[in-house]
PDB file of C-alpha atoms and ligand atoms in Angstrom:
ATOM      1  CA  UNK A   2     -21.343  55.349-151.371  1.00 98.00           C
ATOM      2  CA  UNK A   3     -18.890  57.835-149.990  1.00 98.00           C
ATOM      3  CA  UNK A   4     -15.414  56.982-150.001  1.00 98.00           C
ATOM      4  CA  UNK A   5     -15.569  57.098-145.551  1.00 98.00           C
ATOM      5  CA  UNK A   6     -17.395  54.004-145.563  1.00 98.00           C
ATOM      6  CA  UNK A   7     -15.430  51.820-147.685  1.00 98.00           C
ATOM      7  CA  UNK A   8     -12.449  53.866-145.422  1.00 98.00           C
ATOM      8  CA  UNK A   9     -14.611  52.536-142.321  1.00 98.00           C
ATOM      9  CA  UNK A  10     -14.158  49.444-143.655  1.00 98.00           C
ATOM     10  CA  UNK A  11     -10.937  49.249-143.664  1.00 98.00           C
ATOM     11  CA  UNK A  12     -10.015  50.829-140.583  1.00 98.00           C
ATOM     12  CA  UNK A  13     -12.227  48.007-138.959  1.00 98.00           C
ATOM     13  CA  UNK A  14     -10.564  45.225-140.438  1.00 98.00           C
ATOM     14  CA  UNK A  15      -7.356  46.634-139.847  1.00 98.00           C
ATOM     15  CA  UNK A  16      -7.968  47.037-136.034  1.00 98.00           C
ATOM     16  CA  UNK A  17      -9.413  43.323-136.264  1.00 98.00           C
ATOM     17  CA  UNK A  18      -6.807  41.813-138.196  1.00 98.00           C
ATOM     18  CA  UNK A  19      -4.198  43.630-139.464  1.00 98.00           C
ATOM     19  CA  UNK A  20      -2.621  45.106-142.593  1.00 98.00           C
ATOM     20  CA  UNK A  21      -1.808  41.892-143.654  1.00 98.00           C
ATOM     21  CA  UNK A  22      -6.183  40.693-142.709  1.00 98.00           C
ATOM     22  CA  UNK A  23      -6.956  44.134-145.145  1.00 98.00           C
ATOM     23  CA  UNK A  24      -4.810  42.763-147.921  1.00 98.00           C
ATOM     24  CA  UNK A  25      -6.344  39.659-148.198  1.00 98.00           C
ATOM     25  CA  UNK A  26      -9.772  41.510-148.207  1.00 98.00           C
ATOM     26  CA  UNK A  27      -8.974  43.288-150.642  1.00 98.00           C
ATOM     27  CA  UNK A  28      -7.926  40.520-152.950  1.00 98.00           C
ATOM     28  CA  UNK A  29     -11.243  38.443-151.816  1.00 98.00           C
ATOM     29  CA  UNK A  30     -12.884  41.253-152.981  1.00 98.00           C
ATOM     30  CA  UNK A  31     -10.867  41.456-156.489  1.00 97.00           C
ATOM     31  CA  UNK A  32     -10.597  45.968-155.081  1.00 97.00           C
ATOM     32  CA  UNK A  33      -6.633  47.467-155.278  1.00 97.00           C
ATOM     33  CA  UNK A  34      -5.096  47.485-151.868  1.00 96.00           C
ATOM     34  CA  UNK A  35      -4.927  51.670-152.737  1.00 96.00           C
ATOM     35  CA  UNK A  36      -6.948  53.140-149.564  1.00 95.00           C
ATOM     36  CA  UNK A  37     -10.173  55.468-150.284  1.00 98.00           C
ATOM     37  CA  UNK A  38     -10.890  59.406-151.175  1.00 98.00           C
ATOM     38  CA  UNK A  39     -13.303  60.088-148.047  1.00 98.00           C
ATOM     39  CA  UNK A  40     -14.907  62.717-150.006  1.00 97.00           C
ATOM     40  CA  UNK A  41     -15.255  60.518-153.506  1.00 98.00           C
ATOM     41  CA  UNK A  42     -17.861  58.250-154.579  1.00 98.00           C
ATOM     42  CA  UNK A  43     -17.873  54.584-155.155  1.00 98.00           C
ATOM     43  CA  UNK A  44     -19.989  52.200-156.947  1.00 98.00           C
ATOM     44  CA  UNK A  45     -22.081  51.043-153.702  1.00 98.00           C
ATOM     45  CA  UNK A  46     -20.921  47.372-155.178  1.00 98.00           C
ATOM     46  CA  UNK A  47     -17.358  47.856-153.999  1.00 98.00           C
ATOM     47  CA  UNK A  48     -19.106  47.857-150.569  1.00 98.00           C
ATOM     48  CA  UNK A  49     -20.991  44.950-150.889  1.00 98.00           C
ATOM     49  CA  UNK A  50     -17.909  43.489-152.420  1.00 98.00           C
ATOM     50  CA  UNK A  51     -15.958  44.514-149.199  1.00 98.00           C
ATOM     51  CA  UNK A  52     -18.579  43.003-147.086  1.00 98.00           C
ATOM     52  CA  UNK A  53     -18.696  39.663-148.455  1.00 98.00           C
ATOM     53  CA  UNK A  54     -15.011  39.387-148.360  1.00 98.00           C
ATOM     54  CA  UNK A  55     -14.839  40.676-144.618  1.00 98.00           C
ATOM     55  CA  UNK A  56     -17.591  37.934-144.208  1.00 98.00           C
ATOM     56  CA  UNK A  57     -15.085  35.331-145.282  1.00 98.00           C
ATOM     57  CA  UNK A  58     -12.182  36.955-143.511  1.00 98.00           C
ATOM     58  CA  UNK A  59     -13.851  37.169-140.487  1.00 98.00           C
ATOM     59  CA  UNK A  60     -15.709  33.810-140.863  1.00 98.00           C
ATOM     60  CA  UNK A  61     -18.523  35.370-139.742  1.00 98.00           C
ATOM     61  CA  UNK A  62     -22.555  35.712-142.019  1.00 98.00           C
ATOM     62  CA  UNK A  63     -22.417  39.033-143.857  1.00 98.00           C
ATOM     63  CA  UNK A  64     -25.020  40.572-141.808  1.00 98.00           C
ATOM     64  CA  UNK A  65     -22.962  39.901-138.333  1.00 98.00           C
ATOM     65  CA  UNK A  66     -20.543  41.981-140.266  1.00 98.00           C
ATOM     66  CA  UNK A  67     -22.585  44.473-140.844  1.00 98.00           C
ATOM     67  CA  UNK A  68     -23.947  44.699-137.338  1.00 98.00           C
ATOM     68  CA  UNK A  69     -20.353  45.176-135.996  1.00 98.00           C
ATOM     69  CA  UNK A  70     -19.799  47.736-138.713  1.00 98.00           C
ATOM     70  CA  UNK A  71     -23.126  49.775-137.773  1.00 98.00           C
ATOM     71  CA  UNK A  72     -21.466  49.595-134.114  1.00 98.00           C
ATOM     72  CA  UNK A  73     -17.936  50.705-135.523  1.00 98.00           C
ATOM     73  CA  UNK A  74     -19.326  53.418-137.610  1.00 98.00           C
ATOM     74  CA  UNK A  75     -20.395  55.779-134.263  1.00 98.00           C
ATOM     75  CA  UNK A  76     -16.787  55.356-133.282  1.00 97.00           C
ATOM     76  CA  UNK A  77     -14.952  56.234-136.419  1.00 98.00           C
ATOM     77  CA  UNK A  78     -17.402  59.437-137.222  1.00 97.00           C
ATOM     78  CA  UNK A  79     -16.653  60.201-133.901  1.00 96.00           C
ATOM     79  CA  UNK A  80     -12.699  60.241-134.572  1.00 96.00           C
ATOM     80  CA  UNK A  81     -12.539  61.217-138.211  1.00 96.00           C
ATOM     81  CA  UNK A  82     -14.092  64.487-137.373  1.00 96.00           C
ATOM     82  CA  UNK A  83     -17.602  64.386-137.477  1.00 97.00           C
ATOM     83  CA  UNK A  84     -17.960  64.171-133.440  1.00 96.00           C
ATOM     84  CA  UNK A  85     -19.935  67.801-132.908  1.00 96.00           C
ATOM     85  CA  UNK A  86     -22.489  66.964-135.458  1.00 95.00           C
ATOM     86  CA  UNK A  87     -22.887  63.901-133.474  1.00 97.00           C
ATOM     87  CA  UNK A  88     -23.052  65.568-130.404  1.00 96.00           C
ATOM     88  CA  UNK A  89     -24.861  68.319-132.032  1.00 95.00           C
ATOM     89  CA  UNK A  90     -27.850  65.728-133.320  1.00 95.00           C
ATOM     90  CA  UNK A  91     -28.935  64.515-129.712  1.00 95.00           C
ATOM     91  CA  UNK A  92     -28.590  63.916-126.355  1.00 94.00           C
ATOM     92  CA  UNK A  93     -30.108  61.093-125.615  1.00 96.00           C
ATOM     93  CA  UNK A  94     -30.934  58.429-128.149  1.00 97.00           C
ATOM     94  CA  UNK A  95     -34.674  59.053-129.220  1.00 97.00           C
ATOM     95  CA  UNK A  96     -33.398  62.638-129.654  1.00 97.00           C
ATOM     96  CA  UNK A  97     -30.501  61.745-131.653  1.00 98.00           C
ATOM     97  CA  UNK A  98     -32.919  59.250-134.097  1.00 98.00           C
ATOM     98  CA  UNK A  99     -35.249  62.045-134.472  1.00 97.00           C
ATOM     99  CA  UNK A 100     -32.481  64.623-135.741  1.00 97.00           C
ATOM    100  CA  UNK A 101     -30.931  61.790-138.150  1.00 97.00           C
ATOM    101  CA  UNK A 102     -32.789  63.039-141.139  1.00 98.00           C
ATOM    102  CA  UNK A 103     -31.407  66.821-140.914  1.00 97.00           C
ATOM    103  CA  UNK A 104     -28.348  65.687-139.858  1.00 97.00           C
ATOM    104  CA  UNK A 105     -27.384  63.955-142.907  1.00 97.00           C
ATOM    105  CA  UNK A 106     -29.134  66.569-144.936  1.00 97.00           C
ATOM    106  CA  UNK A 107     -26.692  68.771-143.333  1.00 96.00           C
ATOM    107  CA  UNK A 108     -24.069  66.727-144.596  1.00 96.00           C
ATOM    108  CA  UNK A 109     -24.931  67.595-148.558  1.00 96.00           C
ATOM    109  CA  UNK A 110     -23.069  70.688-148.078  1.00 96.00           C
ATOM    110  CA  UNK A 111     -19.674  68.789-148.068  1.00 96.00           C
ATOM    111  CA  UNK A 112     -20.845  65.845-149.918  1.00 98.00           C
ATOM    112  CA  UNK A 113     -23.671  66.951-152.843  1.00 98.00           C
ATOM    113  CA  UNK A 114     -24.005  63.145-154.023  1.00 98.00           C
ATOM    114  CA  UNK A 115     -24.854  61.786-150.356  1.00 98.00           C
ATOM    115  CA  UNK A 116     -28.173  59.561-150.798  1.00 98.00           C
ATOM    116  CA  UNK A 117     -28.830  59.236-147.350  1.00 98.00           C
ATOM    117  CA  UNK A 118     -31.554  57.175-145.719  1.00 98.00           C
ATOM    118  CA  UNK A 119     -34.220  58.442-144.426  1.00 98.00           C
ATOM    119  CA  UNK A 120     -35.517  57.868-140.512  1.00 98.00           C
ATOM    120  CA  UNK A 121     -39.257  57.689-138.691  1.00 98.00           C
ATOM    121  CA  UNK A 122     -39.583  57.605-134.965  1.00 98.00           C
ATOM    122  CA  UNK A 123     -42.776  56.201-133.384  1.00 98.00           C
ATOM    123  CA  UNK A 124     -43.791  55.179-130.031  1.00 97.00           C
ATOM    124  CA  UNK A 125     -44.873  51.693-129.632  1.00 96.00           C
ATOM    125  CA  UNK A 126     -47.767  49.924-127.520  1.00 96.00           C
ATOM    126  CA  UNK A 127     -45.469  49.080-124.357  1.00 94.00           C
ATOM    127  CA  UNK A 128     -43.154  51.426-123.897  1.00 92.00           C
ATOM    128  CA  UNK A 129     -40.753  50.613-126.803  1.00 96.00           C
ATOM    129  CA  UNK A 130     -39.749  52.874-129.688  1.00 98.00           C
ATOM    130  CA  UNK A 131     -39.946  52.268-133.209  1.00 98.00           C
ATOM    131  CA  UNK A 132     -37.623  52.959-135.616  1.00 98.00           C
ATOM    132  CA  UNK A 133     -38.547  53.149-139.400  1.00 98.00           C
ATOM    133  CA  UNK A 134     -36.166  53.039-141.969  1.00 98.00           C
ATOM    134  CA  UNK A 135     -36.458  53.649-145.392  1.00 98.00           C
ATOM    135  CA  UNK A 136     -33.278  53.098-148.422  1.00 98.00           C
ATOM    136  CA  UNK A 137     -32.927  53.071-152.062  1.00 97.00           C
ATOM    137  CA  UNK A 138     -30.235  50.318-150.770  1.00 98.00           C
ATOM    138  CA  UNK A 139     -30.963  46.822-150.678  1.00 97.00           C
ATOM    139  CA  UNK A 140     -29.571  44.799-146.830  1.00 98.00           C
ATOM    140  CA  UNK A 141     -28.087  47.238-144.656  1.00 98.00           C
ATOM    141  CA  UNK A 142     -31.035  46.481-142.049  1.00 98.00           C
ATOM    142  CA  UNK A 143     -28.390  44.882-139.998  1.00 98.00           C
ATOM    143  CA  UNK A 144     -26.221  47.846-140.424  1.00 98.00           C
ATOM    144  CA  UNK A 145     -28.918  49.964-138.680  1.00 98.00           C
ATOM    145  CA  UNK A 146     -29.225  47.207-135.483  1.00 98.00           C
ATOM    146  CA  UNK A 147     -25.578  48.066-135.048  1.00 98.00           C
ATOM    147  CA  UNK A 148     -25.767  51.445-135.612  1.00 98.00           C
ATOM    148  CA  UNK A 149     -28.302  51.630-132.834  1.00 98.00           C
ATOM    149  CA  UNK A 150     -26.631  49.529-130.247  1.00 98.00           C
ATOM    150  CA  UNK A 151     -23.774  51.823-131.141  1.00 98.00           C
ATOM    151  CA  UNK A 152     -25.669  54.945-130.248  1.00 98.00           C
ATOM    152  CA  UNK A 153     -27.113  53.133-127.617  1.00 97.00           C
ATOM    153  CA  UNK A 154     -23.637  52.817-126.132  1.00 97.00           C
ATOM    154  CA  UNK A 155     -22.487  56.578-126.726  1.00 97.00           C
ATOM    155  CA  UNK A 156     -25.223  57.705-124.310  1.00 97.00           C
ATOM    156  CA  UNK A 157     -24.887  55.210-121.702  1.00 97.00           C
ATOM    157  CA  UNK A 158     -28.077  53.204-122.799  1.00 96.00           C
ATOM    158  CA  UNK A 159     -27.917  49.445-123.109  1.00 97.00           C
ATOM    159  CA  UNK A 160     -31.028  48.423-125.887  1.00 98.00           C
ATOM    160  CA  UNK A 161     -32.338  45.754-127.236  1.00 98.00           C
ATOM    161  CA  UNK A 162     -33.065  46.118-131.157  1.00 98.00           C
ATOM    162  CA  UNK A 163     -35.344  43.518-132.687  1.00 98.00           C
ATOM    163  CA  UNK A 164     -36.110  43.473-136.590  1.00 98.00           C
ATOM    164  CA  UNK A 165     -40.140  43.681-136.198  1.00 97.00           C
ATOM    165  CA  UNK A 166     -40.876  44.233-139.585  1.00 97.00           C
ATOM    166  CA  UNK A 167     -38.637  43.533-142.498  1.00 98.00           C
ATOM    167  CA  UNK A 168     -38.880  45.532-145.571  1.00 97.00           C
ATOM    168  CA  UNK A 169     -41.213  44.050-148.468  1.00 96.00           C
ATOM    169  CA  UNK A 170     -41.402  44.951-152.072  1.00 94.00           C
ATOM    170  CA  UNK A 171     -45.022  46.815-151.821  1.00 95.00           C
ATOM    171  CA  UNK A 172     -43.924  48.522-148.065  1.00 94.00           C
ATOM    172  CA  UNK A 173     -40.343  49.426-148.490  1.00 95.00           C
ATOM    173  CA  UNK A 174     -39.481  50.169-144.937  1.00 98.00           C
ATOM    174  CA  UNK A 175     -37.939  48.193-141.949  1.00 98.00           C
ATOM    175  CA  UNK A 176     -39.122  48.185-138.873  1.00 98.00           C
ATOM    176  CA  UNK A 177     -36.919  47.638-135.504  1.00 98.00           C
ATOM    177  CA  UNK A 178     -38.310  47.628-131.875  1.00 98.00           C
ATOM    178  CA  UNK A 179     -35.381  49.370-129.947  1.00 98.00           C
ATOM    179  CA  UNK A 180     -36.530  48.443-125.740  1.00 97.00           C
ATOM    180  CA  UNK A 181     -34.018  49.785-123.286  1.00 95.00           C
ATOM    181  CA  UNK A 182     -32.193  47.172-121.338  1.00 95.00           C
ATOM    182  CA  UNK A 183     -32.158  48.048-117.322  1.00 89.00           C
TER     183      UNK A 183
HETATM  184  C1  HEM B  32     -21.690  62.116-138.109  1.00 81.21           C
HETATM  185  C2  HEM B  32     -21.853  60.861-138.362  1.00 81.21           C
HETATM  186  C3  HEM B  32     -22.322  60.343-139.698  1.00 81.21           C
HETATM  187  C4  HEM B  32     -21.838  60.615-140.949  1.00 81.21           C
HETATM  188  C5  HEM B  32     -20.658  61.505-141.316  1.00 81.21           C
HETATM  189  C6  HEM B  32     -22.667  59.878-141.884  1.00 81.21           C
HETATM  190  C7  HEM B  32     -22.485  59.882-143.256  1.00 81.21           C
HETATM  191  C8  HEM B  32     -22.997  58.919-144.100  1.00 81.21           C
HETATM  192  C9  HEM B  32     -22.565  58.694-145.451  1.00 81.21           C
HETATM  193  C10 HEM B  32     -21.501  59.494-146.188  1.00 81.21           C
HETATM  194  C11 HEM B  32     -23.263  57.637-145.925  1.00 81.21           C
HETATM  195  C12 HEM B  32     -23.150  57.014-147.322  1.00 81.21           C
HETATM  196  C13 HEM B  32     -24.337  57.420-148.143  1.00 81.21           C
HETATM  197  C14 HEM B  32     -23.966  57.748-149.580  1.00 81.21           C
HETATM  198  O1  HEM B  32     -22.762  57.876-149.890  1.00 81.21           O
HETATM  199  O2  HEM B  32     -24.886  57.890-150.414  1.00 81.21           O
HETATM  200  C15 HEM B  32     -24.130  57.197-144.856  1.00 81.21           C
HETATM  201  C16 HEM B  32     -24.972  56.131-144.958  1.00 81.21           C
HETATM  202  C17 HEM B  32     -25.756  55.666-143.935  1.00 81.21           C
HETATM  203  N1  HEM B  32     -25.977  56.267-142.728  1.00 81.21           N
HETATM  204 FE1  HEM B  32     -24.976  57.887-142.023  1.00 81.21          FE
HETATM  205  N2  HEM B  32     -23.623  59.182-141.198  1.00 81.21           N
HETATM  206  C18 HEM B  32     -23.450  59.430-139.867  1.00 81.21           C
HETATM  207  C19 HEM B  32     -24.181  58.916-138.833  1.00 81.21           C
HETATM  208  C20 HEM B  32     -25.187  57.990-138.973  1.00 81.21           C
HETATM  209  C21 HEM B  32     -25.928  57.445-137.876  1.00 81.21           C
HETATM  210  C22 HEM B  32     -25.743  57.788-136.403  1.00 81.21           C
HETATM  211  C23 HEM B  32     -26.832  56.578-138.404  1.00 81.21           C
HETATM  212  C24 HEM B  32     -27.837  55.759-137.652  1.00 81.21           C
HETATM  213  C25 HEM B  32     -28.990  55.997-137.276  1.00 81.21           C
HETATM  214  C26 HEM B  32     -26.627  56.551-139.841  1.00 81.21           C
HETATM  215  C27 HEM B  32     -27.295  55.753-140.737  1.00 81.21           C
HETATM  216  C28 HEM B  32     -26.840  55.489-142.008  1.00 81.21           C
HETATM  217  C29 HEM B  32     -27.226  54.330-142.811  1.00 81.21           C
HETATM  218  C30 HEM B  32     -28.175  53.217-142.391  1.00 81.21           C
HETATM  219  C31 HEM B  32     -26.535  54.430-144.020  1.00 81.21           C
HETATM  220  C32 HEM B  32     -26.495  53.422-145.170  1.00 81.21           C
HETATM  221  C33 HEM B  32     -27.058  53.918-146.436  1.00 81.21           C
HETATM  222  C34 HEM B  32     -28.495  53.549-146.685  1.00 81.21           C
HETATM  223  O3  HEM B  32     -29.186  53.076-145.743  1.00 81.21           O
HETATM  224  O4  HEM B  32     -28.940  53.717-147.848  1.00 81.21           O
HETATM  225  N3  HEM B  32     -25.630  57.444-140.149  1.00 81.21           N
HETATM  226  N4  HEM B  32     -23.964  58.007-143.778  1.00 81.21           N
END
């Protein structure tokens, strides 16, 4: 993935734990204390590798981790430049989930490499919306709760996100129920 994740990453732990919290990431995770080239590619292990090690840092499952990264993620786009094609996407949150797609086809421009995923929105039987999401990349479903509840929070919109249908080998997509909280 793009160097601004793993840079995500670390900016994360950082405002969690310190320099000192980063460091001893980055030796969990057997990955040079040497910061990331936003605009560079890495082998998406490194960020599984960073994961598990925040994991241990933070003593918290992997996928918690990656919830509070989906969360973080809104934030640091937000302040690392990216904030009018986020306001530029949507302006409300179905909106915004609709226009994910283009937006990070927009983003090939600057980054040719990007294998982004790819986003379906559906109404559901009772009022909730449905949010399909389709990878080549294997356990960021909990990346996608947070990035949602992140959203959520950027337009004023408390939801609830609930993991209907997890991705199986013959239907490759996940499914999460995302109900508005009053
Ligand atoms: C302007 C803000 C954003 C930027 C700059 C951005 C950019 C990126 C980049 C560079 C990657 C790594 C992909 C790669 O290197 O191949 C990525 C992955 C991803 N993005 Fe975005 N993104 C943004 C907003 C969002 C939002 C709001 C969502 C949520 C709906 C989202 C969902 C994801 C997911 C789930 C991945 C993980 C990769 C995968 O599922 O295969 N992104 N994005």
């Amino acid at each position: 993935m793009y160097g601004l994740v793993n840079r995500a990453i670390e900016q994360l732990v950082v405002s969690l734990r310190g320099q000192e919290g980063w460091r001893r990431v980055c030796r969990q995770a057997d990955w040079p204390d040497e910061g990331f080239v936003a605009m560079q590619t890495y082998d998406d292990g490194v960020t599984y590798r960073l994961v598990g090690a925040v994991s241990q840092e933070l003593g918290m499952p992997p996928a918690d981790v990656l919830r509070a990264f989906g969360e973080y993620w809104i934030l640091y786009t937000a302040d690392e430049g990216y904030g009018d094609m986020l306001t530029m996407c949507g302006s409300d949150l179905r909106s915004f989930l609709e226009g994910m797609n283009h937006m990070h086809a927009r983003m090939e421009a600057t980054m040719p490499h990007i294998r982004p995923p790819h986003f379906r929105v559906e109404d559901g039987a009772n009022g909730e919306m449905l949010l399909h999401y389709e990878s080549e990349r294997d356990g960021l479903a909990p990346m996608v709760e947070g990035l949602i509840v992140g959203l959520g929070r950027r337009f004023g919109q408390a939801v609830e996100v609930h993991h209907r249908h997890p991705r199986t080998p013959t239907h490759p997509v996940d499914v999460f129920e995302v109900r508005p909280l009053p």
